[in-house]
Tab-separated table of C-alpha atoms and ligand atoms in Angstrom:
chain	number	residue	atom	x	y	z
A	1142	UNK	CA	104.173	91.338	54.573
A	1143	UNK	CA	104.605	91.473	50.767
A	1144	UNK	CA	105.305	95.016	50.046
A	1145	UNK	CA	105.105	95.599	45.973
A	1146	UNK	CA	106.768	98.938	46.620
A	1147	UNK	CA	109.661	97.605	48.654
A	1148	UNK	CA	113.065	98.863	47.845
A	1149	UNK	CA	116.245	97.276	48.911
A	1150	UNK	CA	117.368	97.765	52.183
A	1151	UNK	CA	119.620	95.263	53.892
A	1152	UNK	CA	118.739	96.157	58.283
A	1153	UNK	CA	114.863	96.084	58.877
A	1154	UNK	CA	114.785	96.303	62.713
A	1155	UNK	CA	111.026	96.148	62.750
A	1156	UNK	CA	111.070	92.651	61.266
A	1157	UNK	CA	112.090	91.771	65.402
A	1158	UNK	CA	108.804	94.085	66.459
A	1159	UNK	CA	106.461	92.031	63.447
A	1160	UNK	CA	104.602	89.533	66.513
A	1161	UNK	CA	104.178	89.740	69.827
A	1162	UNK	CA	106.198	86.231	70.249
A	1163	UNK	CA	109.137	87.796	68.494
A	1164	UNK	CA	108.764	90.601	70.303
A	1165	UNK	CA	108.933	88.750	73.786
A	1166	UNK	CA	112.155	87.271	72.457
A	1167	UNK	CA	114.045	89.987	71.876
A	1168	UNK	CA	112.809	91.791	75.385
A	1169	UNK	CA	116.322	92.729	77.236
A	1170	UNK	CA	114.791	93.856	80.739
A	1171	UNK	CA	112.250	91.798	82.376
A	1172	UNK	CA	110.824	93.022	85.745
A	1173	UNK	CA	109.808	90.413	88.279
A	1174	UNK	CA	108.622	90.722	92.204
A	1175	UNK	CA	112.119	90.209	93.588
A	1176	UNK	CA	113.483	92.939	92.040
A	1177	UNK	CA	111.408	95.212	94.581
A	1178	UNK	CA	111.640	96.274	98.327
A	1179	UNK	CA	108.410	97.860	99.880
A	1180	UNK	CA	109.410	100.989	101.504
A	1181	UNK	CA	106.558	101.122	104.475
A	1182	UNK	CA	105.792	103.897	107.458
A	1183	UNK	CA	105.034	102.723	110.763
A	1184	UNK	CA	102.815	104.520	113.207
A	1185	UNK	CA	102.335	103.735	117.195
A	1186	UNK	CA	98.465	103.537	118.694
A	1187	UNK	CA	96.907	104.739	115.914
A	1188	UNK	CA	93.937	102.190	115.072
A	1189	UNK	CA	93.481	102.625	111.215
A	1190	UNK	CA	96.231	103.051	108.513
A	1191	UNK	CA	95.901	106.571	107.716
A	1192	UNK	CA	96.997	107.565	104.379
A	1193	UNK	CA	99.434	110.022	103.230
A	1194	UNK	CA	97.580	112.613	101.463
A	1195	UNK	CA	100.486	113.583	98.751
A	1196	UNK	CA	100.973	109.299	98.211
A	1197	UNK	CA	97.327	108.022	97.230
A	1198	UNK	CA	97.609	104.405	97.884
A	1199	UNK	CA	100.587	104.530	100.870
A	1200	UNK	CA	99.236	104.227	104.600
A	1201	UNK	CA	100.717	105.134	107.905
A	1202	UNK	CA	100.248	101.730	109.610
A	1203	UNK	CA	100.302	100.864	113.251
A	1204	UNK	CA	102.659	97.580	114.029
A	1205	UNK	CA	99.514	95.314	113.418
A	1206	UNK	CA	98.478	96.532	110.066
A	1207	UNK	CA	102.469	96.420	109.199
A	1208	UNK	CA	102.613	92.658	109.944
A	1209	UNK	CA	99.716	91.948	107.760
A	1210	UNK	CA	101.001	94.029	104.957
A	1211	UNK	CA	104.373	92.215	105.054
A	1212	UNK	CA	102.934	88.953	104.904
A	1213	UNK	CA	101.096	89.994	101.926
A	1214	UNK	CA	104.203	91.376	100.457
A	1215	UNK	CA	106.174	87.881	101.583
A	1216	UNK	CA	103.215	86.091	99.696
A	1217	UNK	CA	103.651	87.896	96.511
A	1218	UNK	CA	107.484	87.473	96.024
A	1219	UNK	CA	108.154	91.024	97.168
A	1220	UNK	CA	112.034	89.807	98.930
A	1221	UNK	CA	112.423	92.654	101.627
A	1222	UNK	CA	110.605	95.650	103.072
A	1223	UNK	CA	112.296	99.095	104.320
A	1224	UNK	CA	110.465	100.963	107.387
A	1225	UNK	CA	110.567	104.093	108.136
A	1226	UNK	CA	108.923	105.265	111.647
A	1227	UNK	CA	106.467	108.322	111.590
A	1228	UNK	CA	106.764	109.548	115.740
A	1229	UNK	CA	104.831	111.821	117.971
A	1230	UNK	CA	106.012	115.081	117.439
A	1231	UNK	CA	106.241	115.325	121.497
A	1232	UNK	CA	108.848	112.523	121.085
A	1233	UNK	CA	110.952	114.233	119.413
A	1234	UNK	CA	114.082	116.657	120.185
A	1235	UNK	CA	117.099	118.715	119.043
A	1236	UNK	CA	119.649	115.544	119.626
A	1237	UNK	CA	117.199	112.824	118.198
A	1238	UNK	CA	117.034	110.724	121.665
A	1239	UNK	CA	114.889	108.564	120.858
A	1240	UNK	CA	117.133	106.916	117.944
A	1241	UNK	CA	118.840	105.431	120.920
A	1242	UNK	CA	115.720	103.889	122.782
A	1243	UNK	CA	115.879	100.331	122.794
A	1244	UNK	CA	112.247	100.258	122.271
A	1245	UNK	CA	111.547	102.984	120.404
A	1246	UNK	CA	108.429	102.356	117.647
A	1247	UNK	CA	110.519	100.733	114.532
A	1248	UNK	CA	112.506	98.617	116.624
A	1249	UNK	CA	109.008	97.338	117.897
A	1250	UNK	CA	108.254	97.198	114.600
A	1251	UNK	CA	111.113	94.679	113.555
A	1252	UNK	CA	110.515	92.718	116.213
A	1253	UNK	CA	106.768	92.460	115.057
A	1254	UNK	CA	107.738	91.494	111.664
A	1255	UNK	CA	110.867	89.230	111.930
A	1256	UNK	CA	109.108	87.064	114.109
A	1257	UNK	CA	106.063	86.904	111.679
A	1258	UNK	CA	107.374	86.723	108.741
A	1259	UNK	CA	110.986	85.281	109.451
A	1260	UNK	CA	111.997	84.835	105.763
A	1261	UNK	CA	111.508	88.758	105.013
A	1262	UNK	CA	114.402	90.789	104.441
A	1263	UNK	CA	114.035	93.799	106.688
A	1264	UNK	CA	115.793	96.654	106.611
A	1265	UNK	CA	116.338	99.747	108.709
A	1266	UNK	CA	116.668	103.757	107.791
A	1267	UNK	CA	120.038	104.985	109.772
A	1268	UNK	CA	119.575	108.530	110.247
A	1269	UNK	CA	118.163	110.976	113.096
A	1270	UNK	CA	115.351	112.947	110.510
A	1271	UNK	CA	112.292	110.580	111.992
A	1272	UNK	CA	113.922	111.562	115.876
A	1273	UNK	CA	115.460	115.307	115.086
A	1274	UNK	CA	112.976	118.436	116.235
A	1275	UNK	CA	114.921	120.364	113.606
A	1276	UNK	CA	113.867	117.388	111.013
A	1277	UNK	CA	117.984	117.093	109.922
A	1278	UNK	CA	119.375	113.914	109.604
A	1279	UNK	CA	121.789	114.297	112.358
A	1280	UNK	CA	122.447	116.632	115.348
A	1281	UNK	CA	123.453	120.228	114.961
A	1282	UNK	CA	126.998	121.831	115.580
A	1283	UNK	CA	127.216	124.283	118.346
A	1284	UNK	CA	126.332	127.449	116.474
A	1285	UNK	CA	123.609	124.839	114.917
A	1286	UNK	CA	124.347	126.285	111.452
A	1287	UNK	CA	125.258	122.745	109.914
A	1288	UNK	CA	124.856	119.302	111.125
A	1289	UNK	CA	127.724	117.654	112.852
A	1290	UNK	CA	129.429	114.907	110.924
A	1291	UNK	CA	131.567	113.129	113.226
A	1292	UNK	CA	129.143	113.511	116.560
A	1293	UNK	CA	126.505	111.861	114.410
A	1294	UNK	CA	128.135	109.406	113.105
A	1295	UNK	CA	128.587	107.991	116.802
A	1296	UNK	CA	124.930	108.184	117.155
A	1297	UNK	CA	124.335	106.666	113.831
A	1298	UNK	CA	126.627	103.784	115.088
A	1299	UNK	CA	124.880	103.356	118.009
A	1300	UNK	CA	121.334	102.808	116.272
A	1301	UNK	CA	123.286	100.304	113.396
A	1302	UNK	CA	123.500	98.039	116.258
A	1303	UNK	CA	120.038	98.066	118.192
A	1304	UNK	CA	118.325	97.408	114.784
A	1305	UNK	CA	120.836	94.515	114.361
A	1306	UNK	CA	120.200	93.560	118.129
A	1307	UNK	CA	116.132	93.697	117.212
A	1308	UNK	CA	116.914	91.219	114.129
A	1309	UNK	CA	116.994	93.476	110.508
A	1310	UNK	CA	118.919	91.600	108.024
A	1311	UNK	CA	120.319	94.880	106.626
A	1312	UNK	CA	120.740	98.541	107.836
A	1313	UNK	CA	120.373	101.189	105.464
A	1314	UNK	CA	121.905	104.682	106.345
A	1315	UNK	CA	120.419	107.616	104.569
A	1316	UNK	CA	122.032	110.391	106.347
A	1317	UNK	CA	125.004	110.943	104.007
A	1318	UNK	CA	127.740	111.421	106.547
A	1319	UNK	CA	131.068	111.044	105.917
A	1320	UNK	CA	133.147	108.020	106.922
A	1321	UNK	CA	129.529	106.385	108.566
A	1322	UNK	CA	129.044	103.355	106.632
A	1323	UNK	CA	132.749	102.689	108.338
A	1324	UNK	CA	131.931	103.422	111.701
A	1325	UNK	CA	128.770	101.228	111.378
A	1326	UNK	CA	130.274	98.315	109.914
A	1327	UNK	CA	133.033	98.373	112.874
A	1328	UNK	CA	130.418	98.706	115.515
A	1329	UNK	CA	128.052	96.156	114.347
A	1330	UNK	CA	131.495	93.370	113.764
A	1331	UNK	CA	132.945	95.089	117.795
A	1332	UNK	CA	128.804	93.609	118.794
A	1333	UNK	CA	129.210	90.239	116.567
A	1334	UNK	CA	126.737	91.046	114.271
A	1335	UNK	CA	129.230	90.519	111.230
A	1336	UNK	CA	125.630	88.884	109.481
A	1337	UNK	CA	124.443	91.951	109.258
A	1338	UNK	CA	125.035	93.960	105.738
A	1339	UNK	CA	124.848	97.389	105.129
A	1340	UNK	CA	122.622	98.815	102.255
A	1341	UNK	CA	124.233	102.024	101.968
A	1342	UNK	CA	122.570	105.510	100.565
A	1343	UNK	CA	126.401	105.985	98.923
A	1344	UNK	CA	124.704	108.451	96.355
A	1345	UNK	CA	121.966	110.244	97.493
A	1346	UNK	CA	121.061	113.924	95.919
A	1347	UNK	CA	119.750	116.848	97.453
A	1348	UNK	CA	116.240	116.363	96.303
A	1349	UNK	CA	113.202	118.244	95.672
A	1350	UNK	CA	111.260	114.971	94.977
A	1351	UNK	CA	111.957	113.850	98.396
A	1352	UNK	CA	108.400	116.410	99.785
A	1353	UNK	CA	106.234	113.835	100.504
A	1354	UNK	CA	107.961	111.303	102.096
A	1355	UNK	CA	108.898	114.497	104.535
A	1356	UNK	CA	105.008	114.717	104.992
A	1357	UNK	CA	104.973	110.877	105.664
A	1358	UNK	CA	107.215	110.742	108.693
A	1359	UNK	CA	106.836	114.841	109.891
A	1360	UNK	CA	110.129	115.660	109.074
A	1361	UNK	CA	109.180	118.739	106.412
A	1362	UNK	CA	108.486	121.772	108.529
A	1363	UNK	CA	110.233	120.886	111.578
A	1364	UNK	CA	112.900	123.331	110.929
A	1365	UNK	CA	110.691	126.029	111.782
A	1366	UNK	CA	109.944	129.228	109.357
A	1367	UNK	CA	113.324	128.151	107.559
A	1368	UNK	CA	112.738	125.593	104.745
A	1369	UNK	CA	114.800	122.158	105.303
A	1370	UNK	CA	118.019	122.426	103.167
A	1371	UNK	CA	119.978	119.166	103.293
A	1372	UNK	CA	122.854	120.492	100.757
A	1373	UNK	CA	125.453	120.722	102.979
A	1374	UNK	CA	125.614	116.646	103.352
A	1375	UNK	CA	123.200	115.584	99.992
A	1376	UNK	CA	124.844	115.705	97.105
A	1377	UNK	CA	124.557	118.539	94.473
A	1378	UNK	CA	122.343	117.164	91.992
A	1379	UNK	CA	124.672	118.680	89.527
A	1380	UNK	CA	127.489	116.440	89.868
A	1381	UNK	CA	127.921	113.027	88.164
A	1382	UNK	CA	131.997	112.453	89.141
A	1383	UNK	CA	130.925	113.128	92.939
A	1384	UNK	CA	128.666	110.169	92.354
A	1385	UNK	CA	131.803	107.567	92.183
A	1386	UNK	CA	133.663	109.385	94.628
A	1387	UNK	CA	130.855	108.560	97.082
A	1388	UNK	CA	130.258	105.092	95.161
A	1389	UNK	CA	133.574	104.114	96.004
A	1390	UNK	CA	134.174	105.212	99.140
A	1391	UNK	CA	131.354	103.467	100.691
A	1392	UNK	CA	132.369	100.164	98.729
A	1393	UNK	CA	135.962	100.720	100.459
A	1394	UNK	CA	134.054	101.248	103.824
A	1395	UNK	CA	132.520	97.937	103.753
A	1396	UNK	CA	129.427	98.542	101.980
A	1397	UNK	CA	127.334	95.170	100.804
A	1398	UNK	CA	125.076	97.299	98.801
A	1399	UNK	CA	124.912	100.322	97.137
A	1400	UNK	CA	122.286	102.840	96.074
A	1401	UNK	CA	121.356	105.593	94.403
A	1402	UNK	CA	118.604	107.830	94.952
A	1403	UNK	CA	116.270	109.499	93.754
A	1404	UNK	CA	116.407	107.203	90.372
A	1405	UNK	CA	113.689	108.319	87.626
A	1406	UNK	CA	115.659	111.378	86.753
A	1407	UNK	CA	118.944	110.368	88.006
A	1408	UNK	CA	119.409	107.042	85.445
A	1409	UNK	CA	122.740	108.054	84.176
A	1410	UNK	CA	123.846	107.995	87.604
A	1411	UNK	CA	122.684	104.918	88.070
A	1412	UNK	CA	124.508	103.554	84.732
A	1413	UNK	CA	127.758	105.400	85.779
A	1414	UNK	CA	127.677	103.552	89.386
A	1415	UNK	CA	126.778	99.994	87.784
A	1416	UNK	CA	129.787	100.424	85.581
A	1417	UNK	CA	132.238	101.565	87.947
A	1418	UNK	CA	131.534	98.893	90.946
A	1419	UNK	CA	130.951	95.652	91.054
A	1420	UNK	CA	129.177	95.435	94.056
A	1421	UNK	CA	124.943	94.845	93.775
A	1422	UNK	CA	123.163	98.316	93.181
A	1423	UNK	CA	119.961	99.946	94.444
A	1424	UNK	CA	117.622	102.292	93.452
A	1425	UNK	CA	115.215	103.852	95.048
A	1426	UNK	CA	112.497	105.122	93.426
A	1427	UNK	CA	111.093	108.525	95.947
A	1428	UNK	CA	107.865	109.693	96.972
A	1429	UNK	CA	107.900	112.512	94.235
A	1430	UNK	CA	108.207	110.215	91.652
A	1431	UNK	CA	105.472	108.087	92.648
A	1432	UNK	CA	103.278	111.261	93.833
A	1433	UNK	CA	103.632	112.683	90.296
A	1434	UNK	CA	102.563	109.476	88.314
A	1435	UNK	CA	99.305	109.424	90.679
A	1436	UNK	CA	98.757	113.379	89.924
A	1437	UNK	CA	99.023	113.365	86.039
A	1438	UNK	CA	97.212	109.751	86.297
A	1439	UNK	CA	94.301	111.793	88.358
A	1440	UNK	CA	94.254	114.498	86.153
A	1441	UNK	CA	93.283	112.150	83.668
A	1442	UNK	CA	97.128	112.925	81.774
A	1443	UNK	CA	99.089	109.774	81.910
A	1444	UNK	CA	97.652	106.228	82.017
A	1445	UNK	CA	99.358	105.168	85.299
A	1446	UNK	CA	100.165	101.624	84.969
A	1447	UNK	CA	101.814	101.846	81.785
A	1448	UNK	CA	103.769	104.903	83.259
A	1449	UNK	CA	104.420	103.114	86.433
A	1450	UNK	CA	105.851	99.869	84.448
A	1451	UNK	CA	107.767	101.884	82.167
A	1452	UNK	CA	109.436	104.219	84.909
A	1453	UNK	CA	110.415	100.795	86.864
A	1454	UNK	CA	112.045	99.294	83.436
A	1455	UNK	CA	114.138	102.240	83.207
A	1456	UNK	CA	115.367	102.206	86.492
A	1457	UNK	CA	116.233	98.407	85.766
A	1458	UNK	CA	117.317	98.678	82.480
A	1459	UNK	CA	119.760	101.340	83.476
A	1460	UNK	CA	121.245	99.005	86.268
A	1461	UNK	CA	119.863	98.796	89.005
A	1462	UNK	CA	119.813	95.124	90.214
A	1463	UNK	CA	116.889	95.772	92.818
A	1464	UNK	CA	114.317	98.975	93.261
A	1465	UNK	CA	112.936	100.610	96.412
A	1466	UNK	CA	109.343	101.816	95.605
A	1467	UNK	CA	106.016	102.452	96.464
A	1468	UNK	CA	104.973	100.572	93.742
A	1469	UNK	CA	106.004	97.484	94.712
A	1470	UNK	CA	102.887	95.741	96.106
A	1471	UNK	CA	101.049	96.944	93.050
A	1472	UNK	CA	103.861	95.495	90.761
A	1473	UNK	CA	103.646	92.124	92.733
A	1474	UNK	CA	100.719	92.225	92.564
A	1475	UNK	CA	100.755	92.646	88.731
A	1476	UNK	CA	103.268	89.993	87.972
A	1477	UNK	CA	101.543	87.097	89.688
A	1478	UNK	CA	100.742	84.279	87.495
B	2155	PBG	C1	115.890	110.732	105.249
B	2155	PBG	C2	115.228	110.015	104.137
B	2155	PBG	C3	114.550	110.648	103.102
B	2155	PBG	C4	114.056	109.659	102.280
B	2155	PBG	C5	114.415	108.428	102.823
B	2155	PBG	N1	115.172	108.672	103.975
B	2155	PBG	C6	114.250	112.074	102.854
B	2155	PBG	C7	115.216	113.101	103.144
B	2155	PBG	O1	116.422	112.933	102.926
B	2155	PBG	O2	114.766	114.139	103.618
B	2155	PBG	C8	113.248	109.951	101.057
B	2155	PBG	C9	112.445	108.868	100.493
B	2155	PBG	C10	111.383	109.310	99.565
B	2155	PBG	O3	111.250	110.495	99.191
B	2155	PBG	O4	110.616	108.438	99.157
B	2155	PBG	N2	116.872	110.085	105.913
């Protein structure tokens, strides 16, 4: 400690850094289980989890191997899980149909879980991509060069309230429509589910890190030769003001939650919503950003689980009061003690 060559200088941060008790004290973010929700795919018939090849560690899993895996997620403090269903391509079509089958796979899936594991949040993706031939989000205009806002927000409506009917706690639309977190909230109150919150995707950017969860559920090539562009409803990852138009909107829609999305390289966003709403914020932390934490930590570049921590600190530390990734069993997991 003594330093015979000291000279005088008033502010010594590093005295706080000296010990690892003192170091503890001053900690400002502190990441626990609850502050993650398990984004899971669900598969129909298919008798072992098969795993995504661009997410090492994340399985396709049919409804049995989903139940298990929530009650091991309910064990380890993990609060809520978020499915996504991965169907048959032969199941699929231009209008999404199957969105609207009141026994289509992930409201099987619900079912499954909510009577399993009844103190699970679950939560349901609003939005046609996992139903849509043309892998959009929602159903095509008449000279299908765009999707059509208003005719899938209907649809979008329609689905809000099956997953309430099948028991989710919270439905989460993804598709970035306008005026939809509106029309959902008025449909699910019109069927008395006024219980039901919605965990909105208010600000959610046109994203190249989004590629393997498009592998995950089959939604990447189903545009045909044409590469899936989602800009004309995603936002422009440009634009930081657009953020807290959308932000704000979707709070005056009835929003309970809001989130932002991807987060890693969008943290300013996330700071600029957590200042400008009150309301509790989500991030959610994409495939890409996971996949390329596994790739450098393959390629023997980056030591993954001190990446994988420090990524999820950020994302906390710059707001975000709960975290959607595929980390979160391993965090869990992790934080037990
Ligand atoms: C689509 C949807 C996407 C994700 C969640 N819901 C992808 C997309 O917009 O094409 C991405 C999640 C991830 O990359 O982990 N409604």
């Amino acid at each position: 400690m003594a330093d015979s060559s000291s000279f005088e200088l008033t502010h010594r941060p590093r005295r706080l850094r000296r010990t690892a008790s003192l170091r503890a004290m001053v900690e400002e973010t502190v990441l626990r289980p609850a502050d993650f929700i398990a984004p899971l795919f669900v598969v129909d018939g298919k008798p072992a989890p098969e795993e995504i090849g661009s997410m090492p560690g994340v399985f396709r899993l049919n409804i049995a191997d989903l139940v298990k895996e929530c009650r091991a997620l309910a064990k380890l403090g993990v609060p809520a899980v978020a499915l996504f269903p991965k169907l048959d391509p032969s199941l699929k079509d231009d209008e999404g149909t199957q969105a609207l089958n009141p026994d289509t796979l992930v409201l099987r899936a619900v079912r499954a879980v909510k009577k399993a594991v009844p103190g699970l949040t679950v939560i349901t993706d609003v939005a046609l991509d996992p139903y849509t031939s043309h892998g959009h989000d929602g159903v095509l205009t008449a000279a299908r060069d765009d999707v059509a806002n208003d005719r899938t927000v209907a649809i979008l409506a329609k689905m809000a309230v099956l997953q309430a009917q099948a028991g989710v706690d919270l439905v989460a639309p993804s598709d970035m429509m306008d005026g939809r977190v509106g029309a959902i909230r008025k449909a699910l109150d019109a069927a008395g589910y006024t219980g039901v919150g919605i965990m909105a995707y208010s600000v959610k950017f046109n994203s190249a890190y989004y590629g393997p969860f498009r592998d995950a559920v089959g939604s990447a090539k189903a545009a045909g030769t044409n590469l899936l562009s989602k800009a004309t409803y995603q936002m422009n990852p440009a634009n930081r003001r657009e953020a807290l138009v959308e932000a704000a909107l979707d709070v005056g829609e009835g929003a309970d939650i809001i989130m932002v999305k991807p987060a890693g390289a969008y943290l300013d966003i996330i700071r600029e919503v957590r200042n400008a709403t009150k309301k509790p914020l989500a991030a959610y932390q994409v495939s890409g950003e996971y996949a390329q934490l596994h790739a450098a930590a393959r390629l023997g570049w980056l030591d993954l689980p001190r990446t994988r921590h420090e990524s999820l600190l950020a994302i906390k530390r710059a707001g975000a009061d709960m975290i959607l990734t595929y980390f979160a069993k391993d965090m869990a997991t992790l934080l037990q003690r």
